[in-house]
PDB file of C-alpha atoms in Angstrom:
ATOM      1  CA  MET A1089     125.443 238.848  57.588  1.00 50.00           C
ATOM      2  CA  ARG A1090     122.835 236.190  57.695  1.00 44.00           C
ATOM      3  CA  PRO A1091     119.141 237.338  57.317  1.00 45.00           C
ATOM      4  CA  SER A1092     117.076 237.104  60.417  1.00 48.00           C
ATOM      5  CA  PRO A1093     114.822 234.048  60.947  1.00 45.00           C
ATOM      6  CA  SER A1094     111.717 236.139  60.546  1.00 46.00           C
ATOM      7  CA  GLN A1095     112.929 237.438  57.093  1.00 46.00           C
ATOM      8  CA  ALA A1096     113.783 233.931  55.960  1.00 41.00           C
ATOM      9  CA  SER A1097     110.461 232.625  57.076  1.00 43.00           C
ATOM     10  CA  GLU A1098     108.518 235.007  54.883  1.00 45.00           C
ATOM     11  CA  LYS A1099     109.892 233.114  51.869  1.00 41.00           C
ATOM     12  CA  LEU A1100     108.655 229.752  52.994  1.00 40.00           C
ATOM     13  CA  SER A1101     105.077 228.377  53.464  1.00 48.00           C
ATOM     14  CA  ALA A1102     104.241 226.728  56.740  1.00 47.00           C
ATOM     15  CA  ALA A1103     104.252 223.329  54.968  1.00 46.00           C
ATOM     16  CA  GLU A1104     107.752 223.996  53.482  1.00 52.00           C
ATOM     17  CA  ARG A1105     109.147 225.005  56.886  1.00 51.00           C
ATOM     18  CA  GLU A1106     107.814 221.871  58.410  1.00 52.00           C
ATOM     19  CA  GLN A1107     109.297 219.669  55.647  1.00 54.00           C
ATOM     20  CA  ASN A1108     112.596 221.527  55.750  1.00 53.00           C
ATOM     21  CA  SER A1109     112.831 221.292  59.599  1.00 55.00           C
ATOM     22  CA  GLY A1110     112.024 217.528  59.545  1.00 57.00           C
ATOM     23  CA  SER A1111     114.747 216.861  56.903  1.00 60.00           C
ATOM     24  CA  PHE A1112     117.209 218.978  58.876  1.00 57.00           C
ATOM     25  CA  TRP A1113     116.806 217.129  62.171  1.00 59.00           C
ATOM     26  CA  HIS A1114     116.821 213.794  60.343  1.00 57.00           C
ATOM     27  CA  PHE A1115     120.179 214.824  58.905  1.00 52.00           C
ATOM     28  CA  LEU A1116     121.588 215.820  62.320  1.00 57.00           C
ATOM     29  CA  ILE A1117     120.367 212.587  64.015  1.00 51.00           C
ATOM     30  CA  ILE A1118     122.221 210.570  61.295  1.00 50.00           C
ATOM     31  CA  LEU A1119     125.326 212.812  61.695  1.00 52.00           C
ATOM     32  CA  SER A1120     125.282 212.502  65.529  1.00 52.00           C
ATOM     33  CA  ILE A1121     124.949 208.672  65.343  1.00 43.00           C
ATOM     34  CA  VAL A1122     127.869 208.409  62.861  1.00 42.00           C
ATOM     35  CA  GLY A1123     129.966 210.808  64.959  1.00 43.00           C
ATOM     36  CA  MET A1124     129.213 208.863  68.170  1.00 40.00           C
ATOM     37  CA  SER A1125     129.996 205.520  66.556  1.00 39.00           C
ATOM     38  CA  LEU A1126     133.379 206.696  65.314  1.00 35.00           C
ATOM     39  CA  THR A1127     134.049 208.115  68.729  1.00 35.00           C
ATOM     40  CA  LEU A1128     133.400 204.713  70.437  1.00 32.00           C
ATOM     41  CA  MET A1129     135.322 202.884  67.863  1.00 30.00           C
ATOM     42  CA  SER A1130     138.384 204.953  68.135  1.00 30.00           C
ATOM     43  CA  LYS A1131     137.910 205.877  71.843  1.00 28.00           C
ATOM     44  CA  ASP A1132     138.726 209.427  70.710  1.00 30.00           C
ATOM     45  CA  TRP A1133     136.618 211.655  72.925  1.00 29.00           C
ATOM     46  CA  GLN A1134     136.593 214.946  71.150  1.00 31.00           C
ATOM     47  CA  GLY A1135     135.496 218.010  73.123  1.00 33.00           C
ATOM     48  CA  SER A1136     132.845 217.348  75.708  1.00 36.00           C
ATOM     49  CA  LEU A1137     130.529 215.228  73.472  1.00 34.00           C
ATOM     50  CA  ILE A1138     129.366 212.209  75.446  1.00 37.00           C
ATOM     51  CA  GLY A1139     129.828 208.958  73.472  1.00 34.00           C
ATOM     52  CA  LEU A1140     126.602 207.285  74.623  1.00 34.00           C
ATOM     53  CA  PRO A1141     124.131 205.194  72.493  1.00 34.00           C
ATOM     54  CA  LEU A1142     121.037 207.117  71.758  1.00 33.00           C
ATOM     55  CA  ASP A1143     117.927 206.416  73.778  1.00 35.00           C
ATOM     56  CA  PRO A1144     115.428 204.676  71.423  1.00 36.00           C
ATOM     57  CA  ASN A1145     112.696 207.031  72.544  1.00 40.00           C
ATOM     58  CA  TRP A1146     114.785 210.095  71.827  1.00 40.00           C
ATOM     59  CA  ASP A1147     114.766 211.758  68.346  1.00 53.00           C
ATOM     60  CA  GLY A1148     117.982 213.634  68.810  1.00 63.00           C
ATOM     61  CA  HIS A1149     116.220 216.972  69.158  1.00 81.00           C
ATOM     62  CA  PRO A1150     117.637 219.125  72.091  1.00 87.00           C
ATOM     63  CA  ILE A1151     115.153 219.234  74.902  1.00 93.00           C
ATOM     64  CA  PRO A1152     113.688 222.546  76.116  1.00 96.00           C
ATOM     65  CA  LEU A1153     115.317 224.472  78.905  1.00 97.00           C
ATOM     66  CA  ALA A1154     114.139 223.816  82.540  1.00 97.00           C
ATOM     67  CA  MET A1155     113.909 227.514  83.219  1.00 97.00           C
ATOM     68  CA  ARG A1156     110.929 229.674  81.998  1.00 96.00           C
ATOM     69  CA  GLY A1157     110.955 232.938  80.278  1.00 96.00           C
ATOM     70  CA  GLY A1158     113.823 235.110  79.049  1.00 97.00           C
ATOM     71  CA  ASP A1159     115.293 236.257  75.769  1.00 98.00           C
ATOM     72  CA  PRO A1160     114.456 233.620  73.134  1.00 98.00           C
ATOM     73  CA  TYR A1161     117.810 234.508  71.320  1.00 98.00           C
ATOM     74  CA  ILE A1162     119.730 233.615  74.388  1.00 98.00           C
ATOM     75  CA  ARG A1163     117.581 230.577  75.125  1.00 98.00           C
ATOM     76  CA  ALA A1164     118.193 229.132  71.695  1.00 98.00           C
ATOM     77  CA  LEU A1165     121.913 229.846  72.181  1.00 98.00           C
ATOM     78  CA  MET A1166     121.852 227.880  75.426  1.00 98.00           C
ATOM     79  CA  ARG A1167     120.297 224.943  73.773  1.00 97.00           C
ATOM     80  CA  THR A1168     122.841 225.183  70.910  1.00 96.00           C
ATOM     81  CA  ILE A1169     125.705 225.038  73.484  1.00 96.00           C
ATOM     82  CA  SER A1170     124.188 221.865  75.014  1.00 95.00           C
ATOM     83  CA  VAL A1171     124.015 220.225  71.573  1.00 91.00           C
ATOM     84  CA  SER A1172     127.826 220.011  71.353  1.00 90.00           C
ATOM     85  CA  GLU A1173     128.556 219.858  75.095  1.00 92.00           C
ATOM     86  CA  SER A1174     126.078 217.230  76.363  1.00 91.00           C
ATOM     87  CA  SER A1175     124.229 215.634  73.466  1.00 83.00           C
ATOM     88  CA  ASP A1176     122.081 213.460  75.596  1.00 89.00           C
ATOM     89  CA  PRO A1177     118.283 212.906  76.263  1.00 91.00           C
ATOM     90  CA  GLN A1178     118.914 213.774  80.015  1.00 94.00           C
ATOM     91  CA  PRO A1179     121.699 216.481  79.728  1.00 96.00           C
ATOM     92  CA  TYR A1180     121.300 217.995  83.153  1.00 97.00           C
ATOM     93  CA  SER A1181     122.609 214.825  84.969  1.00 97.00           C
ATOM     94  CA  ILE A1182     125.375 213.792  82.624  1.00 96.00           C
ATOM     95  CA  MET A1183     129.040 213.798  83.535  1.00 97.00           C
ATOM     96  CA  TYR A1184     132.068 213.561  81.216  1.00 92.00           C
ATOM     97  CA  GLY A1185     132.324 209.936  80.232  1.00 89.00           C
ATOM     98  CA  GLY A1186     128.645 209.081  80.495  1.00 92.00           C
ATOM     99  CA  ASP A1187     128.100 208.509  84.245  1.00 94.00           C
ATOM    100  CA  ARG A1188     124.998 210.035  85.896  1.00 96.00           C
ATOM    101  CA  ILE A1189     124.855 212.592  88.670  1.00 96.00           C
ATOM    102  CA  GLN A1190     122.775 210.960  91.431  1.00 94.00           C
ATOM    103  CA  ASP A1191     122.350 214.016  93.514  1.00 95.00           C
ATOM    104  CA  LEU A1192     121.719 217.415  91.916  1.00 96.00           C
ATOM    105  CA  SER A1193     121.772 219.272  95.269  1.00 94.00           C
ATOM    106  CA  SER A1194     125.337 220.415  94.296  1.00 95.00           C
ATOM    107  CA  HIS A1195     127.893 220.010  91.606  1.00 97.00           C
ATOM    108  CA  PRO A1196     129.240 216.391  91.717  1.00 97.00           C
ATOM    109  CA  ASP A1197     132.928 217.605  91.794  1.00 96.00           C
ATOM    110  CA  ARG A1198     134.045 214.274  90.499  1.00 96.00           C
ATOM    111  CA  CYS A1199     137.340 214.281  88.407  1.00 96.00           C
ATOM    112  CA  ILE A1200     137.048 211.792  85.638  1.00 95.00           C
ATOM    113  CA  PRO A1201     140.129 210.638  83.625  1.00 94.00           C
ATOM    114  CA  ILE A1202     140.214 212.033  80.106  1.00 90.00           C
ATOM    115  CA  VAL A1203     140.741 208.997  77.823  1.00 85.00           C
ATOM    116  CA  ALA A1204     142.105 210.743  74.676  1.00 75.00           C
ATOM    117  CA  GLY A1205     142.718 213.998  72.843  1.00 73.00           C
ATOM    118  CA  PRO A1206     144.927 216.974  73.721  1.00 77.00           C
ATOM    119  CA  ASN A1207     144.205 216.688  77.542  1.00 78.00           C
ATOM    120  CA  LEU A1208     144.908 212.956  77.734  1.00 84.00           C
ATOM    121  CA  GLY A1209     146.241 211.984  81.199  1.00 84.00           C
ATOM    122  CA  ASP A1210     144.338 214.803  82.958  1.00 92.00           C
ATOM    123  CA  CYS A1211     140.931 214.624  84.521  1.00 95.00           C
ATOM    124  CA  THR A1212     137.915 216.664  84.248  1.00 96.00           C
ATOM    125  CA  THR A1213     134.974 217.522  86.515  1.00 97.00           C
ATOM    126  CA  ALA A1214     132.717 218.625  83.555  1.00 96.00           C
ATOM    127  CA  ALA A1215     129.147 217.934  84.455  1.00 98.00           C
ATOM    128  CA  GLY A1216     125.547 218.956  83.607  1.00 98.00           C
ATOM    129  CA  ARG A1217     123.941 220.330  80.482  1.00 98.00           C
ATOM    130  CA  TYR A1218     126.710 222.893  80.047  1.00 98.00           C
ATOM    131  CA  GLN A1219     129.554 220.668  81.234  1.00 97.00           C
ATOM    132  CA  PHE A1220     130.531 223.031  84.013  1.00 98.00           C
ATOM    133  CA  LEU A1221     133.899 222.399  85.649  1.00 97.00           C
ATOM    134  CA  THR A1222     133.652 222.625  89.455  1.00 97.00           C
ATOM    135  CA  THR A1223     135.724 225.725  89.674  1.00 96.00           C
ATOM    136  CA  THR A1224     133.817 227.424  86.965  1.00 97.00           C
ATOM    137  CA  TRP A1225     130.444 226.497  88.487  1.00 97.00           C
ATOM    138  CA  LEU A1226     131.370 227.785  91.932  1.00 95.00           C
ATOM    139  CA  GLU A1227     132.725 231.068  90.415  1.00 96.00           C
ATOM    140  CA  LYS A1228     129.640 231.684  88.325  1.00 97.00           C
ATOM    141  CA  ALA A1229     127.187 230.456  90.929  1.00 96.00           C
ATOM    142  CA  ARG A1230     128.500 233.039  93.333  1.00 94.00           C
ATOM    143  CA  GLU A1231     127.746 235.707  90.742  1.00 96.00           C
ATOM    144  CA  TYR A1232     124.460 234.490  89.269  1.00 97.00           C
ATOM    145  CA  HIS A1233     122.815 231.857  91.424  1.00 96.00           C
ATOM    146  CA  SER A1234     119.567 233.019  92.925  1.00 92.00           C
ATOM    147  CA  LYS A1235     119.553 230.626  95.822  1.00 88.00           C
ATOM    148  CA  PRO A1236     122.424 231.213  98.234  1.00 80.00           C
ATOM    149  CA  PRO A1237     124.031 228.294 100.222  1.00 77.00           C
ATOM    150  CA  ALA A1238     122.031 227.105 103.180  1.00 69.00           C
ATOM    151  CA  PHE A1239     125.046 227.157 105.458  1.00 63.00           C
ATOM    152  CA  LEU A1240     127.263 230.106 105.881  1.00 58.00           C
ATOM    153  CA  PHE A1241     130.626 228.163 105.797  1.00 61.00           C
ATOM    154  CA  ARG A1242     129.548 225.604 103.299  1.00 61.00           C
ATOM    155  CA  LYS A1243     129.554 227.137  99.776  1.00 70.00           C
ATOM    156  CA  THR A1244     127.226 224.729  97.942  1.00 86.00           C
ATOM    157  CA  TYR A1245     124.808 225.784  95.302  1.00 94.00           C
ATOM    158  CA  SER A1246     121.897 223.606  93.952  1.00 96.00           C
ATOM    159  CA  PHE A1247     122.804 222.061  90.564  1.00 97.00           C
ATOM    160  CA  ALA A1248     119.203 221.380  89.780  1.00 97.00           C
ATOM    161  CA  PRO A1249     118.247 221.875  86.140  1.00 98.00           C
ATOM    162  CA  GLU A1250     116.545 225.229  86.542  1.00 97.00           C
ATOM    163  CA  PHE A1251     119.692 226.579  88.408  1.00 98.00           C
ATOM    164  CA  GLN A1252     122.014 225.314  85.729  1.00 98.00           C
ATOM    165  CA  ASP A1253     119.921 227.262  83.175  1.00 98.00           C
ATOM    166  CA  GLU A1254     119.633 230.307  85.366  1.00 98.00           C
ATOM    167  CA  VAL A1255     123.349 230.638  85.963  1.00 98.00           C
ATOM    168  CA  VAL A1256     124.242 230.224  82.240  1.00 98.00           C
ATOM    169  CA  TYR A1257     121.485 232.586  81.226  1.00 98.00           C
ATOM    170  CA  ASP A1258     122.505 235.325  83.555  1.00 98.00           C
ATOM    171  CA  TRP A1259     126.124 234.868  82.577  1.00 98.00           C
ATOM    172  CA  LEU A1260     125.390 235.079  78.833  1.00 98.00           C
ATOM    173  CA  THR A1261     123.317 238.207  79.263  1.00 98.00           C
ATOM    174  CA  ASP A1262     125.942 239.984  81.347  1.00 98.00           C
ATOM    175  CA  SER A1263     127.677 242.096  78.708  1.00 97.00           C
ATOM    176  CA  GLN A1264     130.462 242.939  81.063  1.00 97.00           C
ATOM    177  CA  ALA A1265     131.319 239.304  81.299  1.00 98.00           C
ATOM    178  CA  TRP A1266     131.948 238.972  77.575  1.00 98.00           C
ATOM    179  CA  GLY A1267     132.788 242.558  76.589  1.00 97.00           C
ATOM    180  CA  VAL A1268     129.882 242.587  74.195  1.00 98.00           C
ATOM    181  CA  ASP A1269     126.066 242.271  74.136  1.00 98.00           C
ATOM    182  CA  LEU A1270     125.609 238.727  72.896  1.00 98.00           C
ATOM    183  CA  SER A1271     121.911 239.140  72.441  1.00 98.00           C
ATOM    184  CA  ALA A1272     122.436 242.165  70.193  1.00 98.00           C
ATOM    185  CA  LEU A1273     124.899 240.186  68.085  1.00 98.00           C
ATOM    186  CA  LEU A1274     122.395 237.277  67.768  1.00 98.00           C
ATOM    187  CA  ARG A1275     119.581 239.664  66.769  1.00 98.00           C
ATOM    188  CA  SER A1276     121.875 240.918  63.999  1.00 98.00           C
ATOM    189  CA  GLY A1277     122.421 237.408  62.658  1.00 97.00           C
ATOM    190  CA  ASN A1278     126.038 237.076  63.880  1.00 98.00           C
ATOM    191  CA  ILE A1279     125.810 233.562  65.355  1.00 97.00           C
ATOM    192  CA  GLU A1280     129.264 232.570  64.056  1.00 96.00           C
ATOM    193  CA  GLU A1281     130.807 235.519  65.871  1.00 97.00           C
ATOM    194  CA  VAL A1282     129.015 234.619  69.084  1.00 98.00           C
ATOM    195  CA  LEU A1283     130.152 230.984  68.825  1.00 96.00           C
ATOM    196  CA  GLN A1284     133.689 232.149  68.415  1.00 95.00           C
ATOM    197  CA  ILE A1285     133.530 234.418  71.422  1.00 96.00           C
ATOM    198  CA  LEU A1286     132.153 231.565  73.561  1.00 97.00           C
ATOM    199  CA  SER A1287     134.555 228.970  72.171  1.00 94.00           C
ATOM    200  CA  GLY A1288     137.167 229.843  74.790  1.00 92.00           C
ATOM    201  CA  THR A1289     134.778 228.655  77.461  1.00 95.00           C
ATOM    202  CA  TRP A1290     133.017 225.832  75.599  1.00 94.00           C
ATOM    203  CA  THR A1291     135.745 224.416  73.295  1.00 89.00           C
ATOM    204  CA  SER A1292     133.435 222.114  71.365  1.00 89.00           C
ATOM    205  CA  LEU A1293     131.766 225.190  69.715  1.00 93.00           C
ATOM    206  CA  GLY A1294     134.671 225.326  67.291  1.00 88.00           C
ATOM    207  CA  TYR A1295     137.649 227.629  66.509  1.00 85.00           C
ATOM    208  CA  GLY A1296     140.041 225.384  68.513  1.00 73.00           C
ATOM    209  CA  ILE A1297     141.413 221.943  68.943  1.00 69.00           C
ATOM    210  CA  GLU A1298     138.343 220.204  70.528  1.00 71.00           C
ATOM    211  CA  THR A1299     135.646 220.168  67.878  1.00 73.00           C
ATOM    212  CA  ASN A1300     133.266 217.268  67.527  1.00 73.00           C
ATOM    213  CA  ALA A1301     130.746 215.808  65.098  1.00 74.00           C
ATOM    214  CA  MET A1302     128.182 218.465  65.754  1.00 79.00           C
ATOM    215  CA  THR A1303     130.431 221.552  65.660  1.00 83.00           C
ATOM    216  CA  ALA A1304     130.155 222.412  61.934  1.00 84.00           C
ATOM    217  CA  SER A1305     126.309 222.212  62.130  1.00 90.00           C
ATOM    218  CA  LEU A1306     125.802 224.488  65.106  1.00 94.00           C
ATOM    219  CA  PRO A1307     124.889 227.688  63.194  1.00 95.00           C
ATOM    220  CA  GLU A1308     122.085 225.768  61.523  1.00 94.00           C
ATOM    221  CA  VAL A1309     121.103 224.134  64.776  1.00 94.00           C
ATOM    222  CA  TYR A1310     120.888 227.536  66.383  1.00 97.00           C
ATOM    223  CA  TYR A1311     118.461 228.963  63.721  1.00 97.00           C
ATOM    224  CA  GLU A1312     116.216 225.896  64.018  1.00 96.00           C
ATOM    225  CA  LEU A1313     116.094 226.280  67.766  1.00 96.00           C
ATOM    226  CA  LEU A1314     115.555 230.059  67.527  1.00 97.00           C
ATOM    227  CA  GLU A1315     112.436 229.503  65.460  1.00 97.00           C
ATOM    228  CA  GLU A1316     111.103 227.168  68.206  1.00 96.00           C
ATOM    229  CA  GLU A1317     111.937 229.724  70.926  1.00 97.00           C
ATOM    230  CA  LEU A1318     110.407 232.618  68.994  1.00 97.00           C
ATOM    231  CA  GLN A1319     107.193 230.636  68.345  1.00 96.00           C
ATOM    232  CA  ALA A1320     107.008 229.664  72.052  1.00 95.00           C
ATOM    233  CA  ALA A1321     107.396 233.361  72.971  1.00 93.00           C
ATOM    234  CA  GLY A1322     104.730 234.379  70.481  1.00 90.00           C
ATOM    235  CA  GLN A1323     107.272 236.418  68.475  1.00 82.00           C
ATOM    236  CA  PHE A1324     107.265 234.394  65.253  1.00 65.00           C
TER     237      PHE A1324
END
């Protein structure tokens, strides 16, 4: 079992943590660039990683969530999922293949051809920070979305950033949905077990056939993001 972030932090000075964090993200930026370059060269789209050039003003660091509050352990997990699913400076509006969602009032429901990999020849409606398929989004929005459709017979749910976060947050904190308390596992230092549980839903998390350049680094990414979320919540 991995020691908790608070235990690990006691062994480091503030300066050492800052230096280590900077080096870690620098390594991830390089790794991400190399992985994306290889993807573009081979046209091998692995998992849901979007093969886009990095914005010159973006440092590769996963942006904060649009939603406010909540369990910092789950918030860090959500940001970790988006690292492998939608590695982009504007993840809430990204679709598979790199096109942008122009209207976030609902899921775009656009089926884009898959260009390579085990699902070559199919198409996918994956969209947003968590690369929701249309069917999955509608199913989970019915359960967890706080804003019901405006029209009785038109089941549309806002796909705005805060609602993408809200639906995923409520889904991840629903122990009945996963058969286990994910937050409790995370607080015990079992990030690898959590990623394995979630990999059936988000295949780029590993333990399957659709890994990508970021998959192997996700546990370390999680602990870096957890430190940020704990500090923001005043718990670190």
